[in-house]
Amino acid sequence: MLERVSLRVEKIQKNFLWGRDSLEKKSHLVQWDIAYKEKFDRGLSIRKLSILNKALLEKWLWRFASKNESLWKRVIVKKYEEVEGG
């Protein structure tokens, strides 16, 4: 996901959480730092999309590197393989 997309989605999350729309602004009912905290730590457990996206990409890369015979890896390799001389 592009960084600007994740920032836009996070802005939409904040606006929803704080009850803000395009016509009026309301007072914040909760600080954004508290929204990111885990529930057991008295937070709302909202995930930061940029961190979640990076973690999922790294997980995908790990699986790609470690699973040699999986169907999805063969499809990706075949689709993006380099042509000799090019």
PDB file of N, CA and C in Angstrom:
ATOM      1  N   MET A   1       0.848  -1.163   0.000  1.00  0.00           N
ATOM      2  CA  MET A   1       0.000   0.000   0.000  1.00  0.00           C
ATOM      3  C   MET A   1       0.900   1.234   0.000  1.00  0.00           C
ATOM      4  N   LEU A   2       0.561   2.198  -0.789  1.00  0.00           N
ATOM      5  CA  LEU A   2       1.325   3.438  -0.831  1.00  0.00           C
ATOM      6  C   LEU A   2       1.190   4.195   0.487  1.00  0.00           C
ATOM      7  N   GLU A   3       2.230   4.921   0.854  1.00  0.00           N
ATOM      8  CA  GLU A   3       2.217   5.648   2.119  1.00  0.00           C
ATOM      9  C   GLU A   3       1.096   6.677   2.148  1.00  0.00           C
ATOM     10  N   ARG A   4       0.881   7.358   1.039  1.00  0.00           N
ATOM     11  CA  ARG A   4      -0.173   8.377   1.030  1.00  0.00           C
ATOM     12  C   ARG A   4      -1.556   7.749   1.182  1.00  0.00           C
ATOM     13  N   VAL A   5      -1.721   6.522   0.702  1.00  0.00           N
ATOM     14  CA  VAL A   5      -2.998   5.823   0.868  1.00  0.00           C
ATOM     15  C   VAL A   5      -3.203   5.465   2.336  1.00  0.00           C
ATOM     16  N   SER A   6      -2.161   4.942   2.976  1.00  0.00           N
ATOM     17  CA  SER A   6      -2.300   4.579   4.391  1.00  0.00           C
ATOM     18  C   SER A   6      -2.540   5.818   5.252  1.00  0.00           C
ATOM     19  N   LEU A   7      -1.897   6.933   4.923  1.00  0.00           N
ATOM     20  CA  LEU A   7      -2.134   8.173   5.667  1.00  0.00           C
ATOM     21  C   LEU A   7      -3.568   8.655   5.496  1.00  0.00           C
ATOM     22  N   ARG A   8      -4.099   8.524   4.294  1.00  0.00           N
ATOM     23  CA  ARG A   8      -5.486   8.933   4.035  1.00  0.00           C
ATOM     24  C   ARG A   8      -6.471   8.052   4.805  1.00  0.00           C
ATOM     25  N   VAL A   9      -6.217   6.748   4.821  1.00  0.00           N
ATOM     26  CA  VAL A   9      -7.095   5.833   5.557  1.00  0.00           C
ATOM     27  C   VAL A   9      -7.009   6.111   7.055  1.00  0.00           C
ATOM     28  N   GLU A  10      -5.805   6.378   7.563  1.00  0.00           N
ATOM     29  CA  GLU A  10      -5.659   6.719   8.978  1.00  0.00           C
ATOM     30  C   GLU A  10      -6.399   8.011   9.306  1.00  0.00           C
ATOM     31  N   LYS A  11      -6.405   8.967   8.391  1.00  0.00           N
ATOM     32  CA  LYS A  11      -7.151  10.208   8.606  1.00  0.00           C
ATOM     33  C   LYS A  11      -8.649   9.926   8.668  1.00  0.00           C
ATOM     34  N   ILE A  12      -9.127   9.035   7.814  1.00  0.00           N
ATOM     35  CA  ILE A  12     -10.542   8.651   7.842  1.00  0.00           C
ATOM     36  C   ILE A  12     -10.876   7.976   9.169  1.00  0.00           C
ATOM     37  N   GLN A  13      -9.978   7.114   9.660  1.00  0.00           N
ATOM     38  CA  GLN A  13     -10.185   6.466  10.958  1.00  0.00           C
ATOM     39  C   GLN A  13     -10.283   7.506  12.072  1.00  0.00           C
ATOM     40  N   LYS A  14      -9.376   8.466  12.067  1.00  0.00           N
ATOM     41  CA  LYS A  14      -9.388   9.500  13.101  1.00  0.00           C
ATOM     42  C   LYS A  14     -10.674  10.310  13.042  1.00  0.00           C
ATOM     43  N   ASN A  15     -11.073  10.701  11.843  1.00  0.00           N
ATOM     44  CA  ASN A  15     -12.296  11.482  11.701  1.00  0.00           C
ATOM     45  C   ASN A  15     -13.510  10.704  12.192  1.00  0.00           C
ATOM     46  N   PHE A  16     -13.549   9.404  11.917  1.00  0.00           N
ATOM     47  CA  PHE A  16     -14.655   8.580  12.391  1.00  0.00           C
ATOM     48  C   PHE A  16     -14.635   8.485  13.911  1.00  0.00           C
ATOM     49  N   LEU A  17     -13.464   8.225  14.472  1.00  0.00           N
ATOM     50  CA  LEU A  17     -13.340   8.065  15.916  1.00  0.00           C
ATOM     51  C   LEU A  17     -13.693   9.351  16.650  1.00  0.00           C
ATOM     52  N   TRP A  18     -13.301  10.467  16.107  1.00  0.00           N
ATOM     53  CA  TRP A  18     -13.530  11.741  16.761  1.00  0.00           C
ATOM     54  C   TRP A  18     -14.849  12.394  16.355  1.00  0.00           C
ATOM     55  N   GLY A  19     -15.660  11.732  15.539  1.00  0.00           N
ATOM     56  CA  GLY A  19     -16.957  12.268  15.170  1.00  0.00           C
ATOM     57  C   GLY A  19     -16.882  13.498  14.300  1.00  0.00           C
ATOM     58  N   ARG A  20     -15.876  13.580  13.469  1.00  0.00           N
ATOM     59  CA  ARG A  20     -15.667  14.750  12.626  1.00  0.00           C
ATOM     60  C   ARG A  20     -16.207  14.471  11.230  1.00  0.00           C
ATOM     61  N   ASP A  21     -16.872  15.435  10.652  1.00  0.00           N
ATOM     62  CA  ASP A  21     -17.268  15.323   9.252  1.00  0.00           C
ATOM     63  C   ASP A  21     -16.817  16.577   8.520  1.00  0.00           C
ATOM     64  N   SER A  22     -17.205  16.696   7.285  1.00  0.00           N
ATOM     65  CA  SER A  22     -16.714  17.814   6.478  1.00  0.00           C
ATOM     66  C   SER A  22     -17.340  19.152   6.869  1.00  0.00           C
ATOM     67  N   LEU A  23     -18.445  19.144   7.609  1.00  0.00           N
ATOM     68  CA  LEU A  23     -19.136  20.385   7.919  1.00  0.00           C
ATOM     69  C   LEU A  23     -18.791  20.963   9.293  1.00  0.00           C
ATOM     70  N   GLU A  24     -18.470  20.109  10.233  1.00  0.00           N
ATOM     71  CA  GLU A  24     -18.223  20.616  11.575  1.00  0.00           C
ATOM     72  C   GLU A  24     -17.136  19.807  12.271  1.00  0.00           C
ATOM     73  N   LYS A  25     -16.514  20.446  13.245  1.00  0.00           N
ATOM     74  CA  LYS A  25     -15.497  19.780  14.052  1.00  0.00           C
ATOM     75  C   LYS A  25     -16.047  19.612  15.464  1.00  0.00           C
ATOM     76  N   LYS A  26     -15.758  18.456  16.063  1.00  0.00           N
ATOM     77  CA  LYS A  26     -16.186  18.189  17.425  1.00  0.00           C
ATOM     78  C   LYS A  26     -14.954  17.969  18.291  1.00  0.00           C
ATOM     79  N   SER A  27     -15.149  18.036  19.594  1.00  0.00           N
ATOM     80  CA  SER A  27     -14.012  17.814  20.487  1.00  0.00           C
ATOM     81  C   SER A  27     -13.612  16.342  20.465  1.00  0.00           C
ATOM     82  N   HIS A  28     -12.335  16.092  20.682  1.00  0.00           N
ATOM     83  CA  HIS A  28     -11.820  14.727  20.663  1.00  0.00           C
ATOM     84  C   HIS A  28     -12.212  14.016  21.951  1.00  0.00           C
ATOM     85  N   LEU A  29     -12.799  12.835  21.815  1.00  0.00           N
ATOM     86  CA  LEU A  29     -13.209  12.066  22.983  1.00  0.00           C
ATOM     87  C   LEU A  29     -12.086  11.182  23.507  1.00  0.00           C
ATOM     88  N   VAL A  30     -11.100  10.905  22.665  1.00  0.00           N
ATOM     89  CA  VAL A  30      -9.983  10.058  23.069  1.00  0.00           C
ATOM     90  C   VAL A  30      -8.739  10.513  22.308  1.00  0.00           C
ATOM     91  N   GLN A  31      -7.591  10.447  22.971  1.00  0.00           N
ATOM     92  CA  GLN A  31      -6.342  10.799  22.301  1.00  0.00           C
ATOM     93  C   GLN A  31      -5.945   9.679  21.350  1.00  0.00           C
ATOM     94  N   TRP A  32      -5.315  10.038  20.252  1.00  0.00           N
ATOM     95  CA  TRP A  32      -4.935   9.042  19.251  1.00  0.00           C
ATOM     96  C   TRP A  32      -3.904   8.066  19.804  1.00  0.00           C
ATOM     97  N   ASP A  33      -3.041   8.521  20.713  1.00  0.00           N
ATOM     98  CA  ASP A  33      -2.067   7.618  21.344  1.00  0.00           C
ATOM     99  C   ASP A  33      -2.768   6.512  22.128  1.00  0.00           C
ATOM    100  N   ILE A  34      -3.867   6.832  22.761  1.00  0.00           N
ATOM    101  CA  ILE A  34      -4.631   5.832  23.512  1.00  0.00           C
ATOM    102  C   ILE A  34      -5.332   4.877  22.556  1.00  0.00           C
ATOM    103  N   ALA A  35      -5.769   5.366  21.423  1.00  0.00           N
ATOM    104  CA  ALA A  35      -6.438   4.502  20.446  1.00  0.00           C
ATOM    105  C   ALA A  35      -5.496   3.418  19.945  1.00  0.00           C
ATOM    106  N   TYR A  36      -4.203   3.707  19.857  1.00  0.00           N
ATOM    107  CA  TYR A  36      -3.221   2.729  19.383  1.00  0.00           C
ATOM    108  C   TYR A  36      -2.859   1.691  20.442  1.00  0.00           C
ATOM    109  N   LYS A  37      -3.088   1.982  21.718  1.00  0.00           N
ATOM    110  CA  LYS A  37      -2.716   1.043  22.776  1.00  0.00           C
ATOM    111  C   LYS A  37      -3.573  -0.220  22.704  1.00  0.00           C
ATOM    112  N   GLU A  38      -3.034  -1.314  23.233  1.00  0.00           N
ATOM    113  CA  GLU A  38      -3.770  -2.573  23.293  1.00  0.00           C
ATOM    114  C   GLU A  38      -4.917  -2.464  24.297  1.00  0.00           C
ATOM    115  N   LYS A  39      -5.941  -3.301  24.126  1.00  0.00           N
ATOM    116  CA  LYS A  39      -7.101  -3.255  25.010  1.00  0.00           C
ATOM    117  C   LYS A  39      -6.728  -3.535  26.460  1.00  0.00           C
ATOM    118  N   PHE A  40      -5.809  -4.493  26.685  1.00  0.00           N
ATOM    119  CA  PHE A  40      -5.424  -4.813  28.063  1.00  0.00           C
ATOM    120  C   PHE A  40      -4.690  -3.651  28.718  1.00  0.00           C
ATOM    121  N   ASP A  41      -4.221  -2.693  27.918  1.00  0.00           N
ATOM    122  CA  ASP A  41      -3.523  -1.515  28.424  1.00  0.00           C
ATOM    123  C   ASP A  41      -4.443  -0.291  28.383  1.00  0.00           C
ATOM    124  N   ARG A  42      -5.760  -0.548  28.397  1.00  0.00           N
ATOM    125  CA  ARG A  42      -6.805   0.485  28.378  1.00  0.00           C
ATOM    126  C   ARG A  42      -6.797   1.321  27.107  1.00  0.00           C
ATOM    127  N   GLY A  43      -6.543   0.663  25.999  1.00  0.00           N
ATOM    128  CA  GLY A  43      -6.577   1.333  24.707  1.00  0.00           C
ATOM    129  C   GLY A  43      -7.686   0.764  23.839  1.00  0.00           C
ATOM    130  N   LEU A  44      -7.721   1.178  22.587  1.00  0.00           N
ATOM    131  CA  LEU A  44      -8.744   0.704  21.653  1.00  0.00           C
ATOM    132  C   LEU A  44      -8.219  -0.336  20.681  1.00  0.00           C
ATOM    133  N   SER A  45      -6.929  -0.586  20.698  1.00  0.00           N
ATOM    134  CA  SER A  45      -6.304  -1.625  19.859  1.00  0.00           C
ATOM    135  C   SER A  45      -6.459  -1.351  18.363  1.00  0.00           C
ATOM    136  N   ILE A  46      -6.454  -0.079  17.981  1.00  0.00           N
ATOM    137  CA  ILE A  46      -6.506   0.270  16.561  1.00  0.00           C
ATOM    138  C   ILE A  46      -5.100   0.122  15.997  1.00  0.00           C
ATOM    139  N   ARG A  47      -4.992  -0.537  14.877  1.00  0.00           N
ATOM    140  CA  ARG A  47      -3.683  -0.792  14.267  1.00  0.00           C
ATOM    141  C   ARG A  47      -3.262   0.400  13.401  1.00  0.00           C
ATOM    142  N   LYS A  48      -1.992   0.716  13.443  1.00  0.00           N
ATOM    143  CA  LYS A  48      -1.441   1.743  12.561  1.00  0.00           C
ATOM    144  C   LYS A  48      -1.174   1.076  11.219  1.00  0.00           C
ATOM    145  N   LEU A  49      -1.827   1.535  10.168  1.00  0.00           N
ATOM    146  CA  LEU A  49      -1.806   0.852   8.881  1.00  0.00           C
ATOM    147  C   LEU A  49      -0.425   0.776   8.256  1.00  0.00           C
ATOM    148  N   SER A  50       0.380   1.798   8.413  1.00  0.00           N
ATOM    149  CA  SER A  50       1.709   1.766   7.802  1.00  0.00           C
ATOM    150  C   SER A  50       2.564   0.654   8.411  1.00  0.00           C
ATOM    151  N   ILE A  51       2.462   0.454   9.722  1.00  0.00           N
ATOM    152  CA  ILE A  51       3.216  -0.616  10.383  1.00  0.00           C
ATOM    153  C   ILE A  51       2.645  -1.977  10.012  1.00  0.00           C
ATOM    154  N   LEU A  52       1.320  -2.100   9.996  1.00  0.00           N
ATOM    155  CA  LEU A  52       0.677  -3.363   9.629  1.00  0.00           C
ATOM    156  C   LEU A  52       1.021  -3.756   8.199  1.00  0.00           C
ATOM    157  N   ASN A  53       1.005  -2.797   7.286  1.00  0.00           N
ATOM    158  CA  ASN A  53       1.329  -3.069   5.888  1.00  0.00           C
ATOM    159  C   ASN A  53       2.765  -3.569   5.747  1.00  0.00           C
ATOM    160  N   LYS A  54       3.690  -2.926   6.445  1.00  0.00           N
ATOM    161  CA  LYS A  54       5.094  -3.346   6.378  1.00  0.00           C
ATOM    162  C   LYS A  54       5.267  -4.757   6.933  1.00  0.00           C
ATOM    163  N   ALA A  55       4.597  -5.065   8.031  1.00  0.00           N
ATOM    164  CA  ALA A  55       4.693  -6.399   8.627  1.00  0.00           C
ATOM    165  C   ALA A  55       4.143  -7.463   7.684  1.00  0.00           C
ATOM    166  N   LEU A  56       3.022  -7.183   7.036  1.00  0.00           N
ATOM    167  CA  LEU A  56       2.439  -8.156   6.111  1.00  0.00           C
ATOM    168  C   LEU A  56       3.310  -8.357   4.875  1.00  0.00           C
ATOM    169  N   LEU A  57       3.930  -7.281   4.382  1.00  0.00           N
ATOM    170  CA  LEU A  57       4.841  -7.420   3.247  1.00  0.00           C
ATOM    171  C   LEU A  57       6.061  -8.255   3.611  1.00  0.00           C
ATOM    172  N   GLU A  58       6.601  -8.040   4.801  1.00  0.00           N
ATOM    173  CA  GLU A  58       7.753  -8.825   5.239  1.00  0.00           C
ATOM    174  C   GLU A  58       7.379 -10.295   5.435  1.00  0.00           C
ATOM    175  N   LYS A  59       6.182 -10.549   5.933  1.00  0.00           N
ATOM    176  CA  LYS A  59       5.713 -11.929   6.083  1.00  0.00           C
ATOM    177  C   LYS A  59       5.589 -12.588   4.709  1.00  0.00           C
ATOM    178  N   TRP A  60       5.060 -11.850   3.737  1.00  0.00           N
ATOM    179  CA  TRP A  60       4.917 -12.375   2.378  1.00  0.00           C
ATOM    180  C   TRP A  60       6.290 -12.680   1.778  1.00  0.00           C
ATOM    181  N   LEU A  61       7.254 -11.782   1.977  1.00  0.00           N
ATOM    182  CA  LEU A  61       8.605 -12.014   1.462  1.00  0.00           C
ATOM    183  C   LEU A  61       9.251 -13.236   2.108  1.00  0.00           C
ATOM    184  N   TRP A  62       9.034 -13.419   3.410  1.00  0.00           N
ATOM    185  CA  TRP A  62       9.587 -14.583   4.095  1.00  0.00           C
ATOM    186  C   TRP A  62       9.009 -15.872   3.506  1.00  0.00           C
ATOM    187  N   ARG A  63       7.707 -15.887   3.323  1.00  0.00           N
ATOM    188  CA  ARG A  63       7.084 -17.081   2.741  1.00  0.00           C
ATOM    189  C   ARG A  63       7.567 -17.311   1.314  1.00  0.00           C
ATOM    190  N   PHE A  64       7.737 -16.259   0.555  1.00  0.00           N
ATOM    191  CA  PHE A  64       8.214 -16.383  -0.821  1.00  0.00           C
ATOM    192  C   PHE A  64       9.615 -16.988  -0.848  1.00  0.00           C
ATOM    193  N   ALA A  65      10.465 -16.565   0.083  1.00  0.00           N
ATOM    194  CA  ALA A  65      11.844 -17.057   0.116  1.00  0.00           C
ATOM    195  C   ALA A  65      11.939 -18.483   0.648  1.00  0.00           C
ATOM    196  N   SER A  66      11.020 -18.874   1.524  1.00  0.00           N
ATOM    197  CA  SER A  66      11.162 -20.181   2.177  1.00  0.00           C
ATOM    198  C   SER A  66      10.328 -21.293   1.552  1.00  0.00           C
ATOM    199  N   LYS A  67       9.299 -20.986   0.804  1.00  0.00           N
ATOM    200  CA  LYS A  67       8.435 -22.008   0.200  1.00  0.00           C
ATOM    201  C   LYS A  67       8.799 -22.173  -1.271  1.00  0.00           C
ATOM    202  N   ASN A  68       9.596 -23.185  -1.573  1.00  0.00           N
ATOM    203  CA  ASN A  68      10.101 -23.348  -2.935  1.00  0.00           C
ATOM    204  C   ASN A  68       9.084 -23.933  -3.904  1.00  0.00           C
ATOM    205  N   GLU A  69       8.249 -24.839  -3.471  1.00  0.00           N
ATOM    206  CA  GLU A  69       7.379 -25.563  -4.390  1.00  0.00           C
ATOM    207  C   GLU A  69       5.919 -25.143  -4.329  1.00  0.00           C
ATOM    208  N   SER A  70       5.601 -24.037  -3.699  1.00  0.00           N
ATOM    209  CA  SER A  70       4.200 -23.642  -3.612  1.00  0.00           C
ATOM    210  C   SER A  70       3.711 -23.102  -4.955  1.00  0.00           C
ATOM    211  N   LEU A  71       2.434 -23.319  -5.218  1.00  0.00           N
ATOM    212  CA  LEU A  71       1.835 -22.916  -6.488  1.00  0.00           C
ATOM    213  C   LEU A  71       1.929 -21.409  -6.694  1.00  0.00           C
ATOM    214  N   TRP A  72       1.600 -20.623  -5.673  1.00  0.00           N
ATOM    215  CA  TRP A  72       1.589 -19.173  -5.841  1.00  0.00           C
ATOM    216  C   TRP A  72       2.987 -18.639  -6.125  1.00  0.00           C
ATOM    217  N   LYS A  73       4.036 -19.291  -5.573  1.00  0.00           N
ATOM    218  CA  LYS A  73       5.397 -18.845  -5.866  1.00  0.00           C
ATOM    219  C   LYS A  73       5.747 -19.135  -7.318  1.00  0.00           C
ATOM    220  N   ARG A  74       5.361 -20.294  -7.813  1.00  0.00           N
ATOM    221  CA  ARG A  74       5.641 -20.625  -9.213  1.00  0.00           C
ATOM    222  C   ARG A  74       4.922 -19.666 -10.153  1.00  0.00           C
ATOM    223  N   VAL A  75       3.699 -19.278  -9.810  1.00  0.00           N
ATOM    224  CA  VAL A  75       2.947 -18.326 -10.642  1.00  0.00           C
ATOM    225  C   VAL A  75       3.653 -16.973 -10.673  1.00  0.00           C
ATOM    226  N   ILE A  76       4.068 -16.476  -9.514  1.00  0.00           N
ATOM    227  CA  ILE A  76       4.750 -15.176  -9.439  1.00  0.00           C
ATOM    228  C   ILE A  76       6.070 -15.212 -10.196  1.00  0.00           C
ATOM    229  N   VAL A  77       6.848 -16.267  -9.988  1.00  0.00           N
ATOM    230  CA  VAL A  77       8.145 -16.386 -10.671  1.00  0.00           C
ATOM    231  C   VAL A  77       7.940 -16.444 -12.174  1.00  0.00           C
ATOM    232  N   LYS A  78       6.960 -17.204 -12.624  1.00  0.00           N
ATOM    233  CA  LYS A  78       6.695 -17.332 -14.059  1.00  0.00           C
ATOM    234  C   LYS A  78       6.241 -15.997 -14.651  1.00  0.00           C
ATOM    235  N   LYS A  79       5.394 -15.294 -13.925  1.00  0.00           N
ATOM    236  CA  LYS A  79       4.871 -14.023 -14.428  1.00  0.00           C
ATOM    237  C   LYS A  79       5.966 -12.962 -14.537  1.00  0.00           C
ATOM    238  N   TYR A  80       6.888 -12.920 -13.583  1.00  0.00           N
ATOM    239  CA  TYR A  80       7.873 -11.849 -13.528  1.00  0.00           C
ATOM    240  C   TYR A  80       9.292 -12.291 -13.858  1.00  0.00           C
ATOM    241  N   GLU A  81       9.448 -13.473 -14.418  1.00  0.00           N
ATOM    242  CA  GLU A  81      10.797 -13.939 -14.724  1.00  0.00           C
ATOM    243  C   GLU A  81      11.438 -13.081 -15.807  1.00  0.00           C
ATOM    244  N   GLU A  82      12.752 -12.971 -15.753  1.00  0.00           N
ATOM    245  CA  GLU A  82      13.477 -12.182 -16.740  1.00  0.00           C
ATOM    246  C   GLU A  82      13.673 -12.995 -18.009  1.00  0.00           C
ATOM    247  N   VAL A  83      13.556 -12.332 -19.131  1.00  0.00           N
ATOM    248  CA  VAL A  83      13.806 -12.965 -20.417  1.00  0.00           C
ATOM    249  C   VAL A  83      15.299 -12.852 -20.699  1.00  0.00           C
ATOM    250  N   GLU A  84      15.901 -13.918 -21.198  1.00  0.00           N
ATOM    251  CA  GLU A  84      17.338 -13.895 -21.473  1.00  0.00           C
ATOM    252  C   GLU A  84      17.669 -12.807 -22.485  1.00  0.00           C
ATOM    253  N   GLY A  85      18.750 -12.083 -22.221  1.00  0.00           N
ATOM    254  CA  GLY A  85      19.190 -11.028 -23.122  1.00  0.00           C
ATOM    255  C   GLY A  85      18.423  -9.734 -22.936  1.00  0.00           C
ATOM    256  N   GLY A  86      17.503  -9.662 -21.963  1.00  0.00           N
ATOM    257  CA  GLY A  86      16.721  -8.454 -21.795  1.00  0.00           C
ATOM    258  C   GLY A  86      16.827  -7.957 -20.450  1.00  0.00           C
TER     259      GLY A  86
END
